[in-house]
Each structure stands twice: as C-alpha cells, then as structure tokens.
Amino acid sequence: MAHEIKLVTEAELRRTVHLDLEAIDCVEEAFAKLATGNVVMPPVLSMALPDVNAEVDVKTAYVPGLEGFALKVSPGFFSNPSLGLPSLNGLMVLLSAKTGLVEAVFLDNGYLTDVRTAAAGAVAARHLAPSNVSTIGILGTGVQARLQLIAAAKVRAVGRALIWGRDTDKASRLAAEMKTALGIDVSACSDPADLVAQSQLVITTTPAREPVLSADWLHPGLHITAMGSDQEDKNELDPKILACADVLVCDRISQCDKLGELRSALKTGALKGTDTVRELGDVISGSAQGRQSEDDITVCDLTGTGVQDTAIATLALGKVKRANAGTTVLA
Amino acid sequence: MAHEIKLVTEAELRRTVHLDLEAIDCVEEAFAKLATGNVVMPPVLSMALPDVNAEVDVKTAYVPGLEGFALKVSPGFFSNPSLGLPSLNGLMVLLSAKTGLVEAVFLDNGYLTDVRTAAAGAVAARHLAPSNVSTIGILGTGVQARLQLIAAAKVRAVGRALIWGRDTDKASRLAAEMKTALGIDVSACSDPADLVAQSQLVITTTPAREPVLSADWLHPGLHITAMGSDQEDKNELDPKILACADVLVCDRISQCDKLGELRSALKTGALKGTDTVRELGDVISGSAQGRQSEDDITVCDLTGTGVQDTAIATLALGKVKRANAGTTVLA
C-alpha cells in the first residue's frame, strides 16, 4: 500500500537544517533520553572492505516518545579523494516509530551527521567545560574542526580560538575563514602543547592513530573533548589523560570501549576499568556528576551514537515539512 | 558534491523486476560467490522493539565483482494489520562498490525481499530436489506460500501442488488463485502429513514457533525447504528431520545456527554439531555434494542473506535503467 515519503537532498537540507542552538538542544535531549528513557540502541553494524580501502557503518536508535527513528548508513571510502570525491557519504532514513513505514529519506551525503556530531561537541562543552572559556583550541583542520568550533562558540562566550594541524597552511586557511565567520580572534598555532596551555577548552578532531595530545600538557581547568576516534585503530589522547582526569565522560561506554579513547586507555592499562567513567546522558540528566570546580580537568570521549541520528533526523523532518521543502513521493 | 541517484517506487519495481529465471539465476550466482568469492557479509543488525511489538533487521553484503552493494532495512511491525497496514515494509539502498556513493534507493516496501526470498527457494529446489517432482506441497498461505510455489514451478516440471494452512479457507482461496496463475492442478489439503506423503518437494513458509512438519512423515526422495524461520524463536521442522536428512544444507551456517531450523536442531540436541551441514553456495559451486540419488532425503534451511539483497538490487538497477523507469534525483 503506497504511502507518502519525504525525499530531501543535501542541498535542501543545508538550506533547512543548521548547526544552531535548536540542533544542539535536540541532541542534548536525545542524550538525556539515552540515560533515562527506554532507548533501544543496538551496536553499530560495521563492515570493513579492505579490498576497496573502505568501511561502512550503520547506526540506529529507537527513542521512546519520538515519532520516528533513524537508520543511518555511513560509507567511508578512503580512496575517494584521488577521484575528486569526499571520503564520507551516505544517507539517513527516518521510519515511523508506530508503523515502521519509511517517512523520510535524507540524501544528505553525511551532512546531518556533520551537524549532529558537532552538536554533541557543544553539548559536552555546555555540561563539562569551565564556565569561563576565553580560548578554545582545536586540533585538526577538517570539516569537524570547523563545525566543532562553531558549535562550541554557541555555548561559551569565547574570545579567541587557536587551530593546530599537521598541515600548517591548512590551519592558517581555516583560522582566516573562522575569524571571518565567527568575528573573533582566530589564529593558527604551530605547537599543540602551546595551544593546550593557552586553552580552557580543547577539541580534538583528527583521524590520528597515535596520540596528538600528551598528558604532560594538562593543566587545571582544562576540558578536552576527543571526537576523532570512531574506529578500533584510532587514538587522539595519551591514554594517561583518561586516568588523570577528574571527570571522564563517554557518549556511550559500551561503544567507547570499542571505538573511542576509552579503548586505548583500557588496552594500555592506563585505566583499569570503567567504574569511574560516566555517560554524557547521565551528566545531562543529573544522575552523574560533571565538573565540580573551575579547576577540574574534564574529558569527554565522543564516538557518535544512533540517538543523535534519530534526534537530528526527527528535527530535520519537522523543519523540512514546515518549510515545505523536499519532494513528497508516493511509494 | 551532488551526484545522480535513482529513486524507484514499489509500483515501478513491480512493473520492472519479476520473479523469473533471471532473478533466480542472479540469486544463484550470488550464493556461488558467497562460497567461492571474497564476500563480506556482517551479521544481521537486529533491533527488537517490544514496546511497539516490532523488530527491525538490517542486512548487507559486499560481493566482489558486483558494481554495487545493497543495504536493506526490514521493519516488521506486527500490530500493523490492526491498522490496515502490512506488517513488513522497508527499503533497499544500493551503494557503489567503488565510491560508496548512493546509487539507488528502492522504496519497495519489501517487494524485492519477497522476490529474492522466493528465488532462493527455487535455487534450493534446483540443486537439491529430485529431478522428477510431480507434486509440490506448500505449508503456509502467505505471500511466500504463493511466491515459493511460483518460483519452484520454474525449475521443476510440476504437475500438481497441494497447499496446507491453519486457516482452511485461506488455503482454498490460495489454491484456486494458483491454479489459475500456474495452469496446473492446485488444491488445498487439510492434513499436512498427507500433503508431505504425496509430495516430492515440500516448502514450509509459516511463522510457526512449534514444528509443523514431523520427522515421522519423511519418505525417500523428499526434499524440504524450510524458509519460514528467520528469528530466534521460530521453528517449522521437527528437529529430528535435520538429523535424519541425507543432505542438510543452510544458506549460511553462521546465520542458521542463530535464526533458522539449525538453531532448534542444535538446541534440542537432535544435531550434535554442524560438521555435516553444507552451505547452499558450496553445493551450487560443486565444492560440497548435494543430492546423490533420487531416494535421498534432502533439507534446506533458508534464513535470508545479504548477498541475495545485493544480487536483486543490482539486477533491479540494471533493469530500471534499461526500462528508463524510476526518477533520477540529483543529491
């Protein structure tokens, strides 16, 4: 029996869904539900395709109270840049939580993922960073470097940002772009130790397989969000950092111990177990403590969860409908 | 960067992709590749949603040599009939095996799954049923009862079919419909033991949670394909049947031991292990023996695999393009 399905392209989504406080709030609410509600979130379906230097991840989560639930397909084909194509692509499907019927197909090429990933960074900063963040430091120069900075600047009154990248030119170009976009002082920084020393909030956004941030650089009042690791072989933070932190928070412990910084900390023995690790949703909902003083050192390990996809897809469908955007297909 | 995506509705697919020898051959070839090629097929992502009496399965498989690979979302919302909606729905996405870009979205509401599932039944019959099948017996009266009969009749010169169902009226109505559709003698049979006694090929297509076919009914020369069980709590065949069979074949052992008849046979101890179990692809490719004589009793346990989805989606895209069907979206 044919029913109406909303089909929305990346271009239409970019005009309709933005990295704003509404997106940040909707992701925050999803994390709170993950902590308190009867969320069903199966492990990520991950398919490695070594023959073509690729990997495909599928995430989903059913969040009681939301009208739909998303299923997201994220292909990463890492030889694409040699063909002039981006490595990351994919789409999201929103299904009715009542009937399972397809309600929307977002042909977003990863755009909604970009937004919900950066929004999670802002949620982590909102709940864990010190209240006064005069300088934000960003490690990395990719899409998330840009978006995490934009998102964090929405939850803290930032005066200045520093950007470090292995490629100094890229860091300088991004700094110039962000200076214009945010209207604050943004500059490239050639020494990551110096960047960390000057920052109260540091966000790592790299695909690093060896730590880019040393435990020796920690200082009172620092918050670090590590969002680059989402695979078994990635690692941005010196594992000792997770053991030293006053507060260590994961988006999902059962996922971070396989794909995030938590994995490296457990594997190296820097961390002996997960007893002291908290989940972001618990911190948001108040069932776990976050930062207790401006001097605490806090760390948040983000690997990206299906509830974020369900949250952003639900937000997107509402906005698309109100804007009368997208195409309605009878299928 | 926007690229072309083919969007195809169920109605367009029903006009373009049919349950014919081309579909059967393409599914057979996919099984052969599963046996011989470097196929990547992760375990099914299965999400139970007890709050809404539902379950969502996601299947995928990368088959070297094919231009694309499918990812299929199959929601089963079992309270839908009370809303006048079918329980099963969903869609398939075909991604480029070279770039991961979305090539096609098939808004098929499960139609392609219906076709590839019935096609697998025909492949099993082709390779395992005795060469002379004068009578086919079908247990069940649903969509797959109809399609499995149609598919089997394409690989064996069947003279007659018998249909049994718990609902006698449904069985009679399906028999009348199939008689017209196939132009052979088709009648309802009220006694499943009698149906099995008269048949050389029996296909079970029920959602049974207790066996509907007893080991006492086995006779020389019988082939049974059990395709109803695809969940941990389903069971159509008396577990002893799997132990008695001269040849026992699974579509995928590592899946059937969790979701198929093999699971029940192992759990009850009727079968002590999987040493004697063969895979359908191995039988097709000749690396495992199938039926050795017309008197052998053979059993095939089908749970449905991602390679079938990749095969049928690839076939569908080719046919849709040649027919200039569907809609091309720039996204």
XYZ file of C-alpha atoms in Angstrom:
662
model
C 0.000 0.000 0.000
C 1.569 3.234 -1.145
C 2.208 5.958 1.409
C 3.833 9.390 1.364
C 7.590 9.603 1.829
C 9.523 12.842 2.107
C 12.652 12.849 -0.014
C 15.193 15.536 0.830
C 18.522 16.262 -0.868
C 21.692 17.547 0.724
C 21.191 20.988 -0.840
C 17.658 21.200 0.586
C 18.892 20.067 3.999
C 21.687 22.638 4.018
C 19.062 25.348 3.431
C 16.765 23.998 6.170
C 18.761 22.400 8.988
C 21.554 24.393 10.599
C 24.124 23.931 13.309
C 22.280 26.159 15.776
C 21.035 26.048 19.352
C 17.926 24.172 18.246
C 20.101 21.358 16.844
C 22.309 21.381 19.949
C 19.283 21.246 22.250
C 17.711 18.395 20.308
C 20.908 16.334 20.532
C 21.194 17.147 24.245
C 17.632 15.935 24.801
C 18.405 12.702 22.942
C 21.384 12.028 25.208
C 19.223 12.700 28.266
C 16.702 10.137 26.974
C 19.522 7.648 26.408
C 20.223 7.954 30.134
C 16.717 7.984 31.496
C 14.437 6.510 28.858
C 13.877 3.083 27.467
C 16.090 3.695 24.421
C 16.928 0.727 22.171
C 20.324 1.240 20.547
C 21.987 -1.841 19.050
C 25.740 -1.992 18.487
C 26.977 -0.336 15.302
C 26.881 -2.598 12.248
C 30.376 -2.134 10.880
C 31.563 -3.655 7.612
C 35.241 -3.331 6.706
C 36.016 -3.555 2.983
C 39.825 -3.721 2.819
C 39.741 -4.554 -0.925
C 38.490 -1.064 -1.677
C 40.007 0.754 1.335
C 36.554 1.339 2.759
C 34.290 0.841 5.711
C 30.521 1.074 6.076
C 28.836 1.810 9.402
C 25.139 1.586 10.156
C 23.693 3.188 13.268
C 20.186 3.295 14.622
C 18.344 4.008 17.847
C 14.728 3.865 18.918
C 13.927 6.657 21.365
C 10.543 6.306 23.100
C 8.471 9.444 22.753
C 9.826 10.399 19.341
C 7.536 9.813 16.371
C 10.248 8.237 14.277
C 13.600 6.530 14.482
C 16.515 6.942 12.129
C 18.701 4.424 10.441
C 21.910 5.863 9.118
C 24.256 4.424 6.522
C 27.761 5.939 6.625
C 30.145 4.698 3.947
C 33.750 5.810 4.247
C 35.686 5.171 1.026
C 39.123 6.490 1.790
C 40.491 6.401 -1.756
C 37.729 8.742 -2.941
C 39.839 11.920 -2.679
C 42.021 10.566 -5.518
C 38.829 10.538 -7.610
C 37.926 14.062 -6.552
C 35.179 12.768 -4.253
C 34.771 13.126 -0.489
C 35.590 10.031 1.594
C 32.408 10.211 3.636
C 28.918 9.993 2.206
C 25.697 8.206 2.993
C 22.090 8.797 3.817
C 19.588 8.663 6.653
C 16.199 7.017 6.637
C 13.512 8.007 9.130
C 10.968 5.295 9.931
C 7.689 5.718 11.797
C 8.060 4.509 15.390
C 4.426 3.389 15.233
C 4.249 1.502 11.913
C 7.821 1.104 10.672
C 6.822 2.766 7.394
C 9.525 4.873 5.744
C 8.667 8.514 6.483
C 11.666 10.267 5.012
C 14.846 9.619 3.070
C 17.560 12.203 3.629
C 20.040 12.017 0.747
C 22.401 14.113 2.823
C 25.833 12.734 1.880
C 26.700 12.893 5.567
C 25.537 16.490 6.205
C 23.151 15.607 9.051
C 25.925 13.522 10.606
C 28.232 16.525 10.474
C 25.620 18.631 12.252
C 24.703 16.120 14.955
C 28.390 15.311 15.595
C 29.288 18.950 16.123
C 26.132 19.430 18.205
C 27.306 16.658 20.546
C 30.585 18.524 20.984
C 28.635 21.607 22.035
C 26.565 19.527 24.470
C 29.771 18.160 26.015
C 31.216 21.696 26.278
C 27.999 23.054 27.776
C 27.987 20.454 30.562
C 31.700 19.907 31.166
C 33.804 22.903 30.116
C 34.560 25.563 32.713
C 32.062 28.406 32.642
C 34.732 30.842 31.506
C 36.368 29.791 28.267
C 38.374 32.659 26.896
C 40.323 30.493 24.439
C 39.243 27.381 22.536
C 41.912 25.162 20.995
C 41.117 22.945 18.039
C 43.375 20.092 16.929
C 42.663 19.218 13.313
C 41.685 21.149 10.203
C 38.866 19.125 8.638
C 35.106 19.582 8.459
C 34.664 18.816 12.157
C 37.426 21.240 13.158
C 35.327 23.995 11.580
C 31.971 22.758 12.890
C 33.100 21.921 16.426
C 34.480 25.443 16.788
C 31.246 26.985 15.507
C 29.182 24.772 17.829
C 31.311 25.374 20.928
C 31.158 29.128 20.357
C 27.373 28.851 20.709
C 27.585 27.564 24.300
C 30.557 29.538 25.652
C 31.402 33.235 25.260
C 34.690 32.577 23.537
C 37.107 35.426 22.892
C 39.713 33.599 20.875
C 40.432 30.317 19.091
C 43.676 28.561 18.208
C 43.945 25.923 15.500
C 46.681 23.343 15.078
C 47.091 20.939 12.163
C 49.857 18.774 10.772
C 49.480 20.889 7.634
C 50.327 24.439 8.734
C 48.851 26.010 5.592
C 45.531 24.314 6.178
C 45.496 25.517 9.769
C 46.196 29.093 8.642
C 43.497 28.998 5.982
C 40.931 27.597 8.439
C 41.911 30.230 11.023
C 41.341 33.016 8.499
C 37.985 31.536 7.477
C 36.827 31.116 11.086
C 37.950 34.622 12.026
C 35.560 35.979 9.419
C 32.791 33.518 10.221
C 32.817 33.970 13.997
C 34.072 37.530 14.286
C 36.596 36.588 16.967
C 40.365 36.345 17.050
C 41.332 33.022 15.445
C 44.900 32.085 14.641
C 46.921 29.039 13.680
C 49.261 27.635 16.312
C 52.263 25.572 15.288
C 52.793 23.922 18.683
C 49.975 21.789 20.093
C 51.482 21.964 23.600
C 51.323 25.750 23.442
C 47.736 25.585 22.111
C 46.660 23.412 25.053
C 48.467 25.649 27.549
C 46.546 28.691 26.338
C 43.113 26.997 26.094
C 40.434 26.159 28.630
C 38.534 24.035 26.103
C 40.346 21.791 23.615
C 38.582 19.726 20.953
C 40.484 17.046 19.061
C 39.057 16.353 15.604
C 41.775 14.328 13.912
C 41.877 10.818 12.387
C 45.048 10.160 14.430
C 46.245 6.643 15.153
C 48.845 7.894 17.656
C 48.120 10.421 20.427
C 48.265 14.093 19.404
C 47.698 15.372 22.956
C 50.114 14.495 25.754
C 49.179 14.063 29.428
C 52.124 16.353 30.250
C 50.171 19.270 28.800
C 47.198 19.006 31.163
C 46.504 22.000 33.412
C 43.833 22.831 35.978
C 40.534 23.959 34.480
C 41.032 22.248 31.143
C 38.217 20.451 29.360
C 39.060 18.158 26.448
C 36.532 16.710 24.016
C 38.030 13.989 21.811
C 35.710 13.291 18.892
C 38.083 11.964 16.221
C 38.216 8.318 17.211
C 35.312 6.239 15.945
C 37.246 3.148 14.880
C 39.217 0.431 16.591
C 42.562 1.750 15.400
C 42.147 5.452 16.150
C 43.595 7.261 19.138
C 43.979 11.006 19.788
C 44.640 11.250 23.517
C 47.579 9.978 25.521
C 45.833 7.163 27.443
C 47.154 8.590 30.711
C 44.881 11.614 30.206
C 41.801 9.452 30.789
C 43.303 8.187 34.058
C 44.332 11.686 35.238
C 41.030 13.427 34.520
C 38.876 14.428 37.485
C 35.821 13.638 35.386
C 35.786 11.212 32.455
C 32.639 11.083 30.337
C 31.732 8.932 27.321
C 28.814 9.344 24.956
C 28.241 5.591 25.373
C 30.617 3.470 27.452
C 29.723 0.249 25.623
C 30.736 1.916 22.359
C 33.731 3.960 23.513
C 35.393 0.859 24.947
C 35.497 -0.487 21.384
C 35.834 2.601 19.179
C 36.900 5.559 21.294
C 39.684 6.871 23.511
C 38.380 4.632 26.281
C 39.507 1.633 24.195
C 43.152 2.800 24.146
C 43.095 3.683 27.854
C 41.786 0.230 28.770
C 44.048 -1.579 26.335
C 47.227 0.108 27.549
C 46.181 -0.427 31.166
C 46.194 3.319 31.875
C 42.630 2.788 33.015
C 41.894 -0.425 34.938
C 38.166 -0.460 34.366
C 35.141 1.694 33.663
C 33.844 2.132 37.224
C 34.664 5.832 37.296
C 33.523 6.535 33.741
C 30.244 8.411 33.336
C 27.915 8.775 30.395
C 27.057 12.143 28.873
C 23.327 11.490 29.210
C 23.733 10.830 32.937
C 25.625 14.096 33.376
C 22.921 15.978 31.438
C 20.094 14.406 33.408
C 21.918 14.953 36.703
C 22.239 11.306 37.693
C 26.042 11.549 37.401
C 28.247 14.433 38.472
C 30.040 16.545 35.932
C 32.610 19.255 36.649
C 32.706 20.193 40.358
C 35.033 23.199 40.221
C 36.579 25.555 37.705
C 39.895 23.790 38.341
C 38.736 20.271 37.486
C 40.235 18.560 34.473
C 37.409 17.009 32.461
C 37.488 14.761 29.402
C 34.681 13.712 27.061
C 35.101 10.817 24.615
C 32.630 11.020 21.707
C 32.211 8.191 19.184
C 28.816 9.191 17.764
C 25.600 7.438 18.632
C 22.388 6.368 16.951
C 20.299 8.550 19.275
C 21.959 11.615 17.755
C 20.910 10.401 14.307
C 17.342 9.787 15.417
C 17.270 13.219 17.067
C 18.629 15.168 14.095
C 16.512 13.256 11.562
C 13.374 13.945 13.596
C 14.301 17.620 13.829
C 15.055 17.702 10.111
C 11.700 16.201 9.088
C 9.816 18.763 11.175
C 11.780 21.659 9.709
C 11.513 20.330 6.151
C 7.742 19.970 6.499
C 7.327 23.467 7.961
C 9.475 24.920 5.177
C 7.535 22.889 2.615
C 10.921 21.717 1.346
C 11.891 18.400 -0.203
C 9.791 16.235 -2.501
C 6.856 14.080 -1.487
C 6.935 10.673 -3.138
C 4.086 8.161 -3.116
C 5.695 4.760 -2.689
C 29.131 17.179 -4.357
C 25.777 16.246 -5.876
C 25.516 13.048 -7.885
C 22.710 11.177 -9.618
C 20.612 8.777 -7.558
C 17.922 6.545 -8.989
C 14.757 6.564 -6.907
C 12.333 3.732 -7.602
C 8.931 3.108 -6.014
C 7.314 -0.249 -5.279
C 4.861 0.204 -8.165
C 7.731 0.879 -10.593
C 9.659 -2.131 -9.281
C 6.648 -4.404 -9.650
C 6.436 -3.375 -13.303
C 10.162 -3.905 -13.890
C 11.539 -6.706 -11.692
C 9.791 -10.065 -11.761
C 10.143 -13.429 -10.103
C 11.564 -15.098 -13.223
C 14.542 -17.220 -14.222
C 16.714 -14.116 -14.478
C 16.044 -13.316 -10.807
C 16.593 -16.940 -9.802
C 19.866 -17.112 -11.726
C 21.122 -13.878 -10.214
C 20.420 -15.126 -6.686
C 22.082 -18.452 -7.531
C 25.175 -16.649 -8.743
C 25.288 -14.596 -5.533
C 25.221 -17.773 -3.439
C 28.017 -19.233 -5.533
C 30.081 -16.110 -4.900
C 29.365 -16.397 -1.172
C 31.037 -19.804 -1.352
C 33.951 -19.014 -3.600
C 34.491 -15.267 -3.547
C 35.765 -12.829 -1.013
C 32.288 -11.805 0.121
C 31.970 -9.574 3.193
C 28.678 -10.221 4.975
C 28.405 -8.984 8.560
C 25.884 -10.471 10.987
C 22.349 -9.110 10.710
C 21.764 -5.945 12.755
C 18.592 -6.845 14.601
C 16.714 -4.415 16.834
C 13.789 -5.727 18.877
C 11.203 -3.101 19.868
C 8.922 -4.918 22.312
C 7.145 -1.666 23.288
C 5.602 -1.490 19.836
C 5.545 -5.220 19.018
C 8.155 -4.724 16.344
C 11.562 -5.720 15.095
C 13.920 -4.104 12.598
C 16.541 -6.070 10.688
C 19.334 -4.649 8.570
C 21.231 -6.841 6.132
C 24.095 -6.092 3.813
C 26.777 -7.888 1.831
C 29.671 -6.789 -0.330
C 30.163 -9.149 -3.265
C 33.428 -8.638 -5.190
C 32.800 -8.229 -8.888
C 29.429 -6.534 -8.497
C 29.310 -2.780 -9.128
C 27.234 -2.103 -6.052
C 26.256 -3.494 -2.698
C 22.866 -3.301 -1.054
C 21.871 -2.343 2.419
C 18.381 -3.427 3.322
C 16.176 -2.180 6.131
C 13.339 -4.566 7.033
C 10.961 -3.314 9.700
C 8.384 -5.805 10.969
C 5.630 -4.067 12.931
C 3.333 -6.884 13.896
C 0.423 -4.766 15.135
C 0.140 -3.081 11.716
C -2.644 -5.379 10.438
C -4.948 -3.876 13.094
C -4.291 -0.518 11.390
C -4.966 -1.961 7.951
C -1.248 -1.948 7.110
C 1.078 -4.835 6.227
C 3.468 -5.962 8.971
C 6.519 -5.959 6.722
C 7.848 -2.925 4.918
C 11.184 -1.296 4.327
C 13.542 -0.225 1.622
C 16.831 -1.106 -0.049
C 19.724 1.202 -0.786
C 22.325 0.349 -3.419
C 25.761 1.874 -2.877
C 28.617 2.000 -5.354
C 31.195 -0.656 -4.514
C 33.855 1.722 -5.817
C 32.973 5.015 -4.107
C 30.280 4.229 -1.534
C 28.032 6.859 -3.131
C 24.311 6.092 -3.020
C 23.354 4.843 -6.482
C 19.737 3.886 -5.937
C 17.007 3.941 -3.319
C 14.356 1.282 -3.804
C 11.231 2.297 -1.878
C 9.971 -1.236 -2.329
C 8.056 -1.884 0.927
C 9.689 -5.315 0.949
C 8.881 -6.300 -2.659
C 12.497 -7.009 -3.650
C 12.882 -9.079 -0.493
C 9.838 -11.108 -1.489
C 11.377 -11.778 -4.904
C 14.886 -12.660 -3.706
C 13.482 -14.881 -0.924
C 11.356 -16.879 -3.349
C 14.254 -17.004 -5.802
C 16.427 -18.633 -3.122
C 13.740 -21.288 -2.687
C 13.943 -22.014 -6.407
C 17.737 -22.211 -6.228
C 17.470 -24.732 -3.381
C 14.908 -26.767 -5.349
C 17.033 -26.663 -8.487
C 20.083 -28.064 -6.696
C 18.515 -30.339 -4.095
C 15.050 -31.549 -5.115
C 14.787 -34.820 -7.046
C 14.751 -34.290 -10.794
C 11.186 -35.524 -11.021
C 8.796 -33.524 -8.903
C 5.241 -34.373 -9.854
C 3.740 -32.809 -6.714
C 4.862 -29.798 -4.693
C 3.496 -29.305 -1.188
C 3.336 -25.879 0.390
C 2.803 -25.353 4.104
C 1.501 -21.844 4.721
C -0.799 -19.440 2.901
C 1.021 -16.082 2.988
C 2.915 -14.086 0.396
C 5.822 -16.547 0.361
C 3.495 -19.552 0.001
C 2.351 -18.028 -3.281
C 5.808 -16.899 -4.441
C 7.704 -20.038 -3.432
C 5.255 -22.137 -5.465
C 5.611 -19.868 -8.490
C 9.413 -19.932 -8.194
C 9.695 -23.711 -7.699
C 7.477 -24.312 -10.711
C 10.108 -22.505 -12.804
C 12.824 -25.064 -12.004
C 10.834 -28.311 -11.909
C 8.145 -29.560 -14.313
C 5.477 -29.758 -11.659
C 2.135 -31.396 -12.400
C 0.302 -30.621 -9.206
C 0.515 -28.594 -5.990
C -1.040 -29.067 -2.565
C -1.431 -26.262 -0.040
C -1.987 -26.592 3.689
C -2.715 -23.803 6.136
C -4.097 -23.487 9.637
C -6.871 -21.443 8.035
C -8.582 -23.842 5.608
C -10.415 -21.063 3.775
C -7.178 -19.225 3.087
C -5.623 -22.437 1.752
C -8.602 -22.998 -0.561
C -8.531 -19.428 -1.851
C -4.781 -19.592 -2.499
C -5.177 -22.947 -4.268
C -7.833 -21.503 -6.578
C -5.661 -18.463 -7.314
C -2.565 -20.575 -8.004
C -4.488 -22.973 -10.231
C -5.359 -20.049 -12.484
C -1.919 -18.461 -12.248
C 0.118 -21.612 -12.962
C -2.345 -23.593 -15.098
C -1.727 -26.761 -13.096
C -3.813 -28.748 -10.640
C -3.626 -26.995 -7.270
C -5.765 -27.963 -4.299
C -5.965 -27.351 -0.585
C -5.046 -30.249 1.673
C -6.390 -30.410 5.233
C -3.801 -32.885 6.513
C -0.127 -31.835 6.397
C 1.008 -35.482 6.827
C -0.989 -36.414 3.733
C 0.442 -33.408 1.865
C 4.003 -34.494 2.650
C 3.250 -38.131 1.703
C 2.076 -37.070 -1.755
C 4.878 -34.539 -2.425
C 8.466 -34.863 -3.601
C 9.180 -31.206 -2.800
C 7.776 -29.527 0.297
C 8.306 -25.873 1.158
C 7.428 -24.555 4.601
C 6.553 -20.855 4.635
C 4.960 -20.352 8.043
C 5.823 -18.133 11.033
C 5.498 -21.242 13.253
C 7.073 -21.374 16.704
C 6.365 -25.125 17.019
C 7.139 -27.685 14.297
C 4.509 -28.064 11.573
C 6.318 -30.963 9.870
C 7.032 -34.216 11.747
C 10.042 -36.473 11.165
C 7.577 -39.395 11.025
C 6.341 -38.105 7.672
C 9.691 -38.292 5.875
C 9.906 -40.608 2.863
C 12.628 -41.478 0.367
C 13.111 -38.900 -2.355
C 11.682 -35.998 -0.361
C 13.221 -32.542 -0.442
C 12.156 -29.983 2.146
C 12.965 -26.291 2.033
C 12.163 -24.512 5.289
C 12.155 -20.758 4.750
C 9.788 -19.521 7.473
C 12.232 -19.251 10.354
C 14.296 -16.092 10.392
C 14.129 -15.316 14.099
C 15.411 -16.883 17.273
C 12.011 -18.122 18.352
C 10.749 -19.619 15.096
C 10.736 -23.310 14.233
C 8.927 -25.156 11.428
C 10.659 -28.537 11.271
C 10.772 -31.303 13.844
C 14.460 -31.023 14.842
C 14.901 -34.765 14.184
C 14.378 -34.074 10.474
C 17.703 -32.246 10.300
C 19.448 -35.243 11.889
C 17.704 -37.787 9.604
C 18.346 -35.989 6.326
C 20.917 -37.484 3.939
C 21.888 -33.964 2.950
C 21.398 -30.892 5.147
C 22.070 -27.519 3.567
C 21.923 -23.994 5.021
C 22.007 -20.691 3.191
C 24.591 -19.587 5.787
C 25.532 -21.840 8.701
C 26.663 -18.940 10.895
C 23.208 -17.390 10.489
C 21.030 -20.526 10.537
C 22.523 -21.609 13.869
C 21.025 -18.433 15.336
C 17.869 -17.799 13.292
C 16.953 -20.954 11.385
C 15.922 -24.585 11.788
C 19.553 -25.394 12.525
C 19.202 -23.437 15.769
C 16.372 -25.688 17.029
C 18.175 -28.850 15.936
C 21.321 -27.827 17.808
C 19.451 -26.546 20.843
C 17.397 -29.731 21.282
C 20.480 -31.865 20.729
C 18.928 -33.573 17.698
C 22.049 -32.417 15.887
C 25.337 -32.583 17.812
C 27.254 -30.143 15.644
C 27.497 -28.624 12.205
C 30.210 -30.889 10.746
C 27.807 -32.491 8.288
C 25.994 -29.289 7.393
C 26.736 -27.794 3.967
C 26.153 -24.352 2.566
C 23.979 -23.710 -0.464
C 26.747 -21.810 -2.238
C 29.117 -24.761 -1.818
C 26.538 -27.114 -3.331
C 25.986 -24.719 -6.251
C 29.703 -24.289 -6.885
C 30.340 -28.024 -6.545
C 32.641 -27.851 -3.542
C 30.060 -29.713 -1.441
C 27.885 -32.614 -2.511
C 24.144 -32.209 -2.870
C 21.637 -34.955 -3.555
C 23.341 -38.229 -4.612
C 20.278 -40.268 -5.587
C 16.602 -39.820 -6.293
C 15.905 -41.555 -2.972
C 17.933 -39.198 -0.777
C 16.107 -37.091 1.755
C 17.384 -33.532 1.492
C 16.678 -30.470 3.630
C 17.490 -26.818 3.007
C 17.286 -24.213 5.792
C 16.901 -20.660 4.455
C 17.097 -17.593 6.687
C 17.730 -14.965 4.017
C 21.124 -13.410 3.387
C 22.557 -10.056 2.474
C 24.089 -11.445 -0.732
C 20.567 -12.044 -2.032
C 19.750 -8.403 -1.366
C 22.879 -7.196 -3.124
C 22.117 -9.516 -6.053
C 18.490 -8.470 -6.518
C 19.230 -4.766 -6.010
C 21.973 -4.929 -8.631
C 19.646 -6.721 -11.036
C 16.888 -4.205 -10.301
C 19.065 -1.170 -11.007
C 20.118 -2.606 -14.362
C 16.533 -3.350 -15.361
C 15.249 0.002 -14.127
C 17.910 1.837 -16.129
C 17.215 -0.169 -19.294
C 13.473 0.440 -18.905
C 14.147 4.108 -18.206
C 11.968 3.689 -15.138
C 12.196 5.412 -11.755
C 13.199 9.010 -11.092
C 16.699 10.407 -11.249
C 17.469 12.722 -8.343
C 20.499 14.968 -8.070
C 21.594 14.823 -4.448
